[in-house]
CSV table of C-alpha atoms in Angstrom, one decimal:
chain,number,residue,atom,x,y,z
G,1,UNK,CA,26.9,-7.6,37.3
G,2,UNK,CA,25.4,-5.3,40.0
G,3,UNK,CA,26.4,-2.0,38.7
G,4,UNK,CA,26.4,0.2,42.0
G,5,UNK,CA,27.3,4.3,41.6
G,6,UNK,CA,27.4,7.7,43.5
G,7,UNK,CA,23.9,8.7,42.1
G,8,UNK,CA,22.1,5.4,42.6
G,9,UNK,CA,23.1,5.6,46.2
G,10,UNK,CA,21.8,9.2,46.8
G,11,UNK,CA,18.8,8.0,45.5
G,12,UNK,CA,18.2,5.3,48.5
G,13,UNK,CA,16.5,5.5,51.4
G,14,UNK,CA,19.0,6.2,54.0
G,15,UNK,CA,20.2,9.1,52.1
G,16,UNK,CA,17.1,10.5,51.6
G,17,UNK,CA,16.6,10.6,55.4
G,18,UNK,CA,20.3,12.0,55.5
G,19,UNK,CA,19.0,14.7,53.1
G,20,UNK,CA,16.0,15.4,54.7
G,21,UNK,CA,17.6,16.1,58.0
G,22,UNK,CA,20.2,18.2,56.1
G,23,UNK,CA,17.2,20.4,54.8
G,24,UNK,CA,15.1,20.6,57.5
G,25,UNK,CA,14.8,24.3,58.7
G,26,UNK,CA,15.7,25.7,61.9
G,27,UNK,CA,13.4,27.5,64.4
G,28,UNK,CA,14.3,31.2,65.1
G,29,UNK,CA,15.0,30.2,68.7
G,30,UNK,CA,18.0,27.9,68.0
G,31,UNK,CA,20.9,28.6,69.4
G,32,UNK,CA,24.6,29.1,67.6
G,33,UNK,CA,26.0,26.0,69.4
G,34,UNK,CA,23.3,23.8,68.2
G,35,UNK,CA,23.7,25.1,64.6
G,36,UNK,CA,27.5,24.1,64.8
G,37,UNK,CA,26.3,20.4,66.0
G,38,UNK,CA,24.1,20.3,62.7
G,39,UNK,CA,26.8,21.5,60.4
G,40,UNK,CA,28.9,19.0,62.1
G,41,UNK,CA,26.1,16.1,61.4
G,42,UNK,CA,25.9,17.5,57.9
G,43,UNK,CA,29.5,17.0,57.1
G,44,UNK,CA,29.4,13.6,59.1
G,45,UNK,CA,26.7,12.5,56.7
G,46,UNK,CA,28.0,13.5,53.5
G,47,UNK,CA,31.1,12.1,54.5
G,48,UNK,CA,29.9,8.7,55.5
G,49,UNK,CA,27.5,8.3,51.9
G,50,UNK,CA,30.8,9.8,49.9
G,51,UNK,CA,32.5,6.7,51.2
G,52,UNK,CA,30.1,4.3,51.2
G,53,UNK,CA,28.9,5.5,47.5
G,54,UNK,CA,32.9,5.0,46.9
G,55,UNK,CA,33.3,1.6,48.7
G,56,UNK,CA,30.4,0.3,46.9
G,57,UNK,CA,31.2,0.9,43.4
G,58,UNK,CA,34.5,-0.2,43.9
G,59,UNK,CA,33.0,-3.6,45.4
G,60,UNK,CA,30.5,-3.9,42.2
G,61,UNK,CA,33.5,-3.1,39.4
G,62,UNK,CA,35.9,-6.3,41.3
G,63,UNK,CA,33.0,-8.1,41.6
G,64,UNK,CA,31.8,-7.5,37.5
G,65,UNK,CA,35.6,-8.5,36.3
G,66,UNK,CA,35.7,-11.1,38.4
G,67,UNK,CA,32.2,-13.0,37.6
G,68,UNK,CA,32.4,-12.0,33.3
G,69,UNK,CA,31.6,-14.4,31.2
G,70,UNK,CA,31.0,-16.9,33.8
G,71,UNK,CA,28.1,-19.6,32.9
G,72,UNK,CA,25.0,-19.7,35.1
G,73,UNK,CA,26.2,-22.9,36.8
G,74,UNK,CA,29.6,-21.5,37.6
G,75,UNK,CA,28.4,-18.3,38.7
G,76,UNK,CA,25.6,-19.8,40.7
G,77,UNK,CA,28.6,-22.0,42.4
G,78,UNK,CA,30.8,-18.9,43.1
G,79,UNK,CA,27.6,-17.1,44.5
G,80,UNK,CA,26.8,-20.1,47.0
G,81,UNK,CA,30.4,-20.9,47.6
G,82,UNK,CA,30.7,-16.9,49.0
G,83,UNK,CA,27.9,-17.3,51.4
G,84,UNK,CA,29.3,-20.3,52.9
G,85,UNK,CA,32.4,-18.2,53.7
G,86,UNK,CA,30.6,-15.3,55.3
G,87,UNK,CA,28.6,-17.4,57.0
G,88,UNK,CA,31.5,-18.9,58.8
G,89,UNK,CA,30.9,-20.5,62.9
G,90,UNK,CA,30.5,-17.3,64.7
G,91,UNK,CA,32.3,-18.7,67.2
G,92,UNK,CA,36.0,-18.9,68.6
G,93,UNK,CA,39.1,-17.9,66.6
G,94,UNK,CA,37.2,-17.8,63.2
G,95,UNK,CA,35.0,-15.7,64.9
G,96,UNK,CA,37.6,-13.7,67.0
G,97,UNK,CA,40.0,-13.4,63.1
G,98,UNK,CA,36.9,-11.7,62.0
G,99,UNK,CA,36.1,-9.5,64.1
G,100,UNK,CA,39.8,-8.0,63.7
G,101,UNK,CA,39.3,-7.8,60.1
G,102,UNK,CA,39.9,-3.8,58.6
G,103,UNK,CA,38.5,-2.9,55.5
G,104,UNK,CA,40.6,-1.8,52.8
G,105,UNK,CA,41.4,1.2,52.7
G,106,UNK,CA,40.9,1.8,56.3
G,107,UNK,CA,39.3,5.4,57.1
G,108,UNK,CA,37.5,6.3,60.1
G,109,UNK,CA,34.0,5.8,58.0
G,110,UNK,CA,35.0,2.9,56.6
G,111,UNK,CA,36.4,1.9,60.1
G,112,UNK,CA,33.3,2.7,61.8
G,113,UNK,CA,31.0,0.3,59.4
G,114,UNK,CA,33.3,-2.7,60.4
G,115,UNK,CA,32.9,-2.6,64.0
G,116,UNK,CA,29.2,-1.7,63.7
G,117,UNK,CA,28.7,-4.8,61.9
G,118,UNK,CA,30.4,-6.7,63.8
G,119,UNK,CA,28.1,-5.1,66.8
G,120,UNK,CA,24.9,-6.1,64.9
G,121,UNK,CA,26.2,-9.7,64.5
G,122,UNK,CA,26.8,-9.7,68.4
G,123,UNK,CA,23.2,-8.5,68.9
G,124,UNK,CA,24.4,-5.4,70.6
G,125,UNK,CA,23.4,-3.0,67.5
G,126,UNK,CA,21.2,-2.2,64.7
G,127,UNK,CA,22.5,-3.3,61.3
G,128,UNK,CA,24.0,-0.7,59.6
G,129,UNK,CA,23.1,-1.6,56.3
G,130,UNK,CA,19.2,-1.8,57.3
G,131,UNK,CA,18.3,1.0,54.8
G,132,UNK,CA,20.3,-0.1,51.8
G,133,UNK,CA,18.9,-1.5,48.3
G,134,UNK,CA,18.9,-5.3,47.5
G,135,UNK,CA,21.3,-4.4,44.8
G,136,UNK,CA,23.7,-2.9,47.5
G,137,UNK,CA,23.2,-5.5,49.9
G,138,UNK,CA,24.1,-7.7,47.2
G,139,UNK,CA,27.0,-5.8,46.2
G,140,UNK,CA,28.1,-5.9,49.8
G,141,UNK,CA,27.6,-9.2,50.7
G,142,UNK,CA,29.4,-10.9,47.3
G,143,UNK,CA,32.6,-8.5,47.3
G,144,UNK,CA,36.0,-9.8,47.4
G,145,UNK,CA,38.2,-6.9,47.5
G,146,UNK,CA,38.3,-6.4,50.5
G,147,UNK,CA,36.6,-3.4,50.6
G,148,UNK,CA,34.2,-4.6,52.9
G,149,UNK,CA,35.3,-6.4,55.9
G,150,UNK,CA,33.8,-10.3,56.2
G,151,UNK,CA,31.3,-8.9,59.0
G,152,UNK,CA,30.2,-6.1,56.8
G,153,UNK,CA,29.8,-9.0,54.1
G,154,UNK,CA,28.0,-10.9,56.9
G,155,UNK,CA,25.6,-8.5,57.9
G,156,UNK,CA,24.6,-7.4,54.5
G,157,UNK,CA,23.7,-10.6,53.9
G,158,UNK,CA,22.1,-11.2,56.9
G,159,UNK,CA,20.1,-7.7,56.3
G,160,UNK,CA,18.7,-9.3,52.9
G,161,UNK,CA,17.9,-12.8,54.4
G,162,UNK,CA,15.7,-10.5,56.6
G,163,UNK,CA,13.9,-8.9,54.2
G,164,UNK,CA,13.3,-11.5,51.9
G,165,UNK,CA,11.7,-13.5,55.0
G,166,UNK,CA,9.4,-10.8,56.0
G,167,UNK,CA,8.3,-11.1,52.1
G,168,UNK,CA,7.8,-14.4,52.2
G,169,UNK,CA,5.5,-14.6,55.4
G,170,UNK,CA,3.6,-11.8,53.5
G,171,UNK,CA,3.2,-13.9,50.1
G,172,UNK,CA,2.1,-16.7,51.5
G,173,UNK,CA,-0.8,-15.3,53.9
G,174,UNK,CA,-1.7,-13.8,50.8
G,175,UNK,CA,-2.0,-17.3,49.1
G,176,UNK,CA,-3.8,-18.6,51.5
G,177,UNK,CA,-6.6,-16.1,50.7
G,178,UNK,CA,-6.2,-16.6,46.9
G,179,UNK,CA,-6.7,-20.4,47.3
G,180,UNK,CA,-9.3,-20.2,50.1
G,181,UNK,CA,-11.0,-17.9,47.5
G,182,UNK,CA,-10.3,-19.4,44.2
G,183,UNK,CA,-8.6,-22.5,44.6
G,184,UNK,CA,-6.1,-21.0,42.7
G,185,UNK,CA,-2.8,-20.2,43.3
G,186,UNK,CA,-2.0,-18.4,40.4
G,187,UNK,CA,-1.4,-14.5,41.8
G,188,UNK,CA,1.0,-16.0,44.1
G,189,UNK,CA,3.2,-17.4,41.2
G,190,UNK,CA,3.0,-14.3,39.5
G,191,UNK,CA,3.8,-12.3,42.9
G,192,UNK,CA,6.8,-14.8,42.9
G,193,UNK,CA,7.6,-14.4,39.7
G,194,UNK,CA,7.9,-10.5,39.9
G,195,UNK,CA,9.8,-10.3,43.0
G,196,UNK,CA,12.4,-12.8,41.5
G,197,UNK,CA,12.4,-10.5,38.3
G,198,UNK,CA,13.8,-7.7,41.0
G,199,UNK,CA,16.1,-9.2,42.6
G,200,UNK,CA,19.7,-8.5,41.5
G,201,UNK,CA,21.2,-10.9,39.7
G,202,UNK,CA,23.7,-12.7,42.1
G,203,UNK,CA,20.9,-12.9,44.2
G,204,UNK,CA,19.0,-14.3,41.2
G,205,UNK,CA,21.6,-17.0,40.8
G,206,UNK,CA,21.5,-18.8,43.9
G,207,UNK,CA,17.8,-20.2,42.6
G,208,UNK,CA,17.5,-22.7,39.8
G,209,UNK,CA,18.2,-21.7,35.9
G,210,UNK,CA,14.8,-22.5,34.8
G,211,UNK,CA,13.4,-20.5,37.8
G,212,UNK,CA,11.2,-17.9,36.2
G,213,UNK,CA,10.3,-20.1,33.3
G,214,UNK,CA,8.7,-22.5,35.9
G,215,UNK,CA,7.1,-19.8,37.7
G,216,UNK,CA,5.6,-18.6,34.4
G,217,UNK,CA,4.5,-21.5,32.9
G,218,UNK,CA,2.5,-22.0,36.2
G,219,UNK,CA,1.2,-18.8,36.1
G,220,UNK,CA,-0.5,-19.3,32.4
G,221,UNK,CA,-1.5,-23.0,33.4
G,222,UNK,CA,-4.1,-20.8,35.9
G,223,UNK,CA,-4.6,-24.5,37.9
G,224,UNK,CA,-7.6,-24.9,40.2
G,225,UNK,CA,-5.8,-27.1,43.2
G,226,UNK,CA,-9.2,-27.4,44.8
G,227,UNK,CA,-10.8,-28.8,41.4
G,228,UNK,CA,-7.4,-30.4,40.2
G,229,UNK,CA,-7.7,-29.1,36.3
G,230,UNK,CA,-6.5,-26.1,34.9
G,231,UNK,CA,-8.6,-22.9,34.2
G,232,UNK,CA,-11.9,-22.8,35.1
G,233,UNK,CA,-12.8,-26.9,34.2
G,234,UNK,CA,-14.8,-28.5,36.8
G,235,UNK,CA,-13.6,-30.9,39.6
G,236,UNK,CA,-11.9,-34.2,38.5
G,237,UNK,CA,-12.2,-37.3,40.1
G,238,UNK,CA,-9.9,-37.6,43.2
G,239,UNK,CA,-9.9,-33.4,43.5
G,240,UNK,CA,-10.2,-32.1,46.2
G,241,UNK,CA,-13.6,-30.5,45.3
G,242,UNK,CA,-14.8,-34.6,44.5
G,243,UNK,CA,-13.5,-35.6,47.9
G,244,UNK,CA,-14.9,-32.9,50.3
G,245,UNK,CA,-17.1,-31.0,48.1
G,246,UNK,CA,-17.3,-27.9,46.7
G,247,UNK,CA,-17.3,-26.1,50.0
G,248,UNK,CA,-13.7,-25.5,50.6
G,249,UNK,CA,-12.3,-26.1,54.0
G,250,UNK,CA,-9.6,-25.7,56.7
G,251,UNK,CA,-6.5,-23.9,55.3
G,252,UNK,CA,-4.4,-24.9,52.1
G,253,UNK,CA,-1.8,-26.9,53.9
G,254,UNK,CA,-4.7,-28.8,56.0
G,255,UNK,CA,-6.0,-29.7,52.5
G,256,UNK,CA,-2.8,-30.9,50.8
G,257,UNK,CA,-2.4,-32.9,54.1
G,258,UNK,CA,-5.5,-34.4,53.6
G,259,UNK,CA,-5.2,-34.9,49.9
G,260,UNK,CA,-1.7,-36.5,50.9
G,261,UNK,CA,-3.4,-39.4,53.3
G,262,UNK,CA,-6.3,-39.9,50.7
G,263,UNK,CA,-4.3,-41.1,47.9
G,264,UNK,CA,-2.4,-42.9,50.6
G,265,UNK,CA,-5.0,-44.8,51.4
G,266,UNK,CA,-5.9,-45.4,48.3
G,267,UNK,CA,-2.5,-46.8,47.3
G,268,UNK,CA,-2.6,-49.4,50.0
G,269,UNK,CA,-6.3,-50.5,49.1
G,270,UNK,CA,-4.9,-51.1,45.8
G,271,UNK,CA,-2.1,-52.6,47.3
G,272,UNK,CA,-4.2,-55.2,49.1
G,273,UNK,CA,-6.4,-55.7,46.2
G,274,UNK,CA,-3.4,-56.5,44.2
């Protein structure tokens, strides 16, 4: 369950910019009619997070009834199963069907979402939903009410595979450091591990049950790849350290490429000696 409210949506970061705007003061010099077009923007704004707050919780209740006292498997299936659907060819009718697709109920805000994810899909827009929580991305992209239109679903999804992309690029530059440094890899499991532990849970579903417990055990094990033993023990035969040393060079993925052909060539010389 994802529970989404009023109050935990005023506290993300596209409302705070809404609110920040709302409060920021006026010079003397500003004229009436631009004070009307900011009162105008104000009520534009609250009305647009008053719906969206609205649309979400009612997304995360249907979506809470609907996945209770589902098993991890089965939940993990109906999480998967969902993103196959949004993620339908964006091409022809199915594509076309979609794009005609009105959100329930169907107010100019709520209106106004639909087409500009459909816009974003079509690469003529920013996605609305850039400034939004995992949780409500989440929440968005799983609901099956019909609040949310199948493009909305779409590009909240999309929004979150995004995200979790830029994080990854950034995690793994950083292991490449910890390794080239340590020969360990063991911060990057527990960065791993920590950015699972945050995700929401549907989110948390599409990976494997024993997910975090893998990621943890790895994380105590503390492994030396360079030396090939755990902790701080020395190099073992066949290590990397006992092949090129205990300088360490090229990259990580240069080493494991090179560790890879080594022990092939080892298999085939005692292939042939066999």
């Amino acid at each position: 369950m994802i529970p989404v409210s009023a109050n935990s949506l005023q506290n993300s970061p596209a409302v705070g910019a809404a609110e920040t705007a709302k409060t920021k003061p006026t010079g003397s010099a500003t004229n009436s009619s631009t004070k009307a077009l900011a009162g105008i923007a104000e009520a534009t704004d609250t009305a647009s997070i008053s719906t969206l707050a609205s649309r979400l919780s009612k997304a995360a209740t249907t979506t809470a009834e609907a996945t209770a006292g589902l098993s991890y498997t089965a939940l993990r299936e109906k999480v998967l199963e969902n993103t196959q659907t949004i993620h339908y060819p964006f091409e022809g009718a199915a594509k076309a069907a979609a794009a005609k697709e009105q959100p329930e109920p169907n107010d100019a805000v709520s209106a106004k979402s639909a087409s500009a994810a459909t816009a974003v899909l079509n690469g003529k827009a920013p996605n609305p939903f850039a400034r939004l929580s995992r949780e409500q991305l989440a929440t968005i992209s799983n609901d099956e009410s019909g609040t949310f239109t199948i493009n909305e679903r779409r590009a909240a999804s999309t929004q979150a595979h995004k995200e979790e992309e830029a994080w990854r690029m950034q995690v793994v530059a950083q292991s490449s450091q910890e390794y080239s440094q340590t020969g360990k890899l063991t911060k990057f499991f527990q960065s791993v591990l920590d950015h699972f532990n945050q995700l929401p849970a549907l989110e948390q579903a599409t990976y494997p049950q024993n997910y975090a417990a893998d990621l943890q055990a790895k994380v105590d094990l503390d492994f030396n790849y360079w030396n090939h033993s755990p902790g701080d023990s020395g190099p073992t035969p066949g290590s990397l350290a006992d092949i090129f040393g205990e300088k360490k060079t090229g990259n990580l993925f240069d080493l494991l490429d090179a560790l890879t052909v080594n022990l092939e060539d080892q298999d085939n010389k005692a292939r042939a000696i066999s």
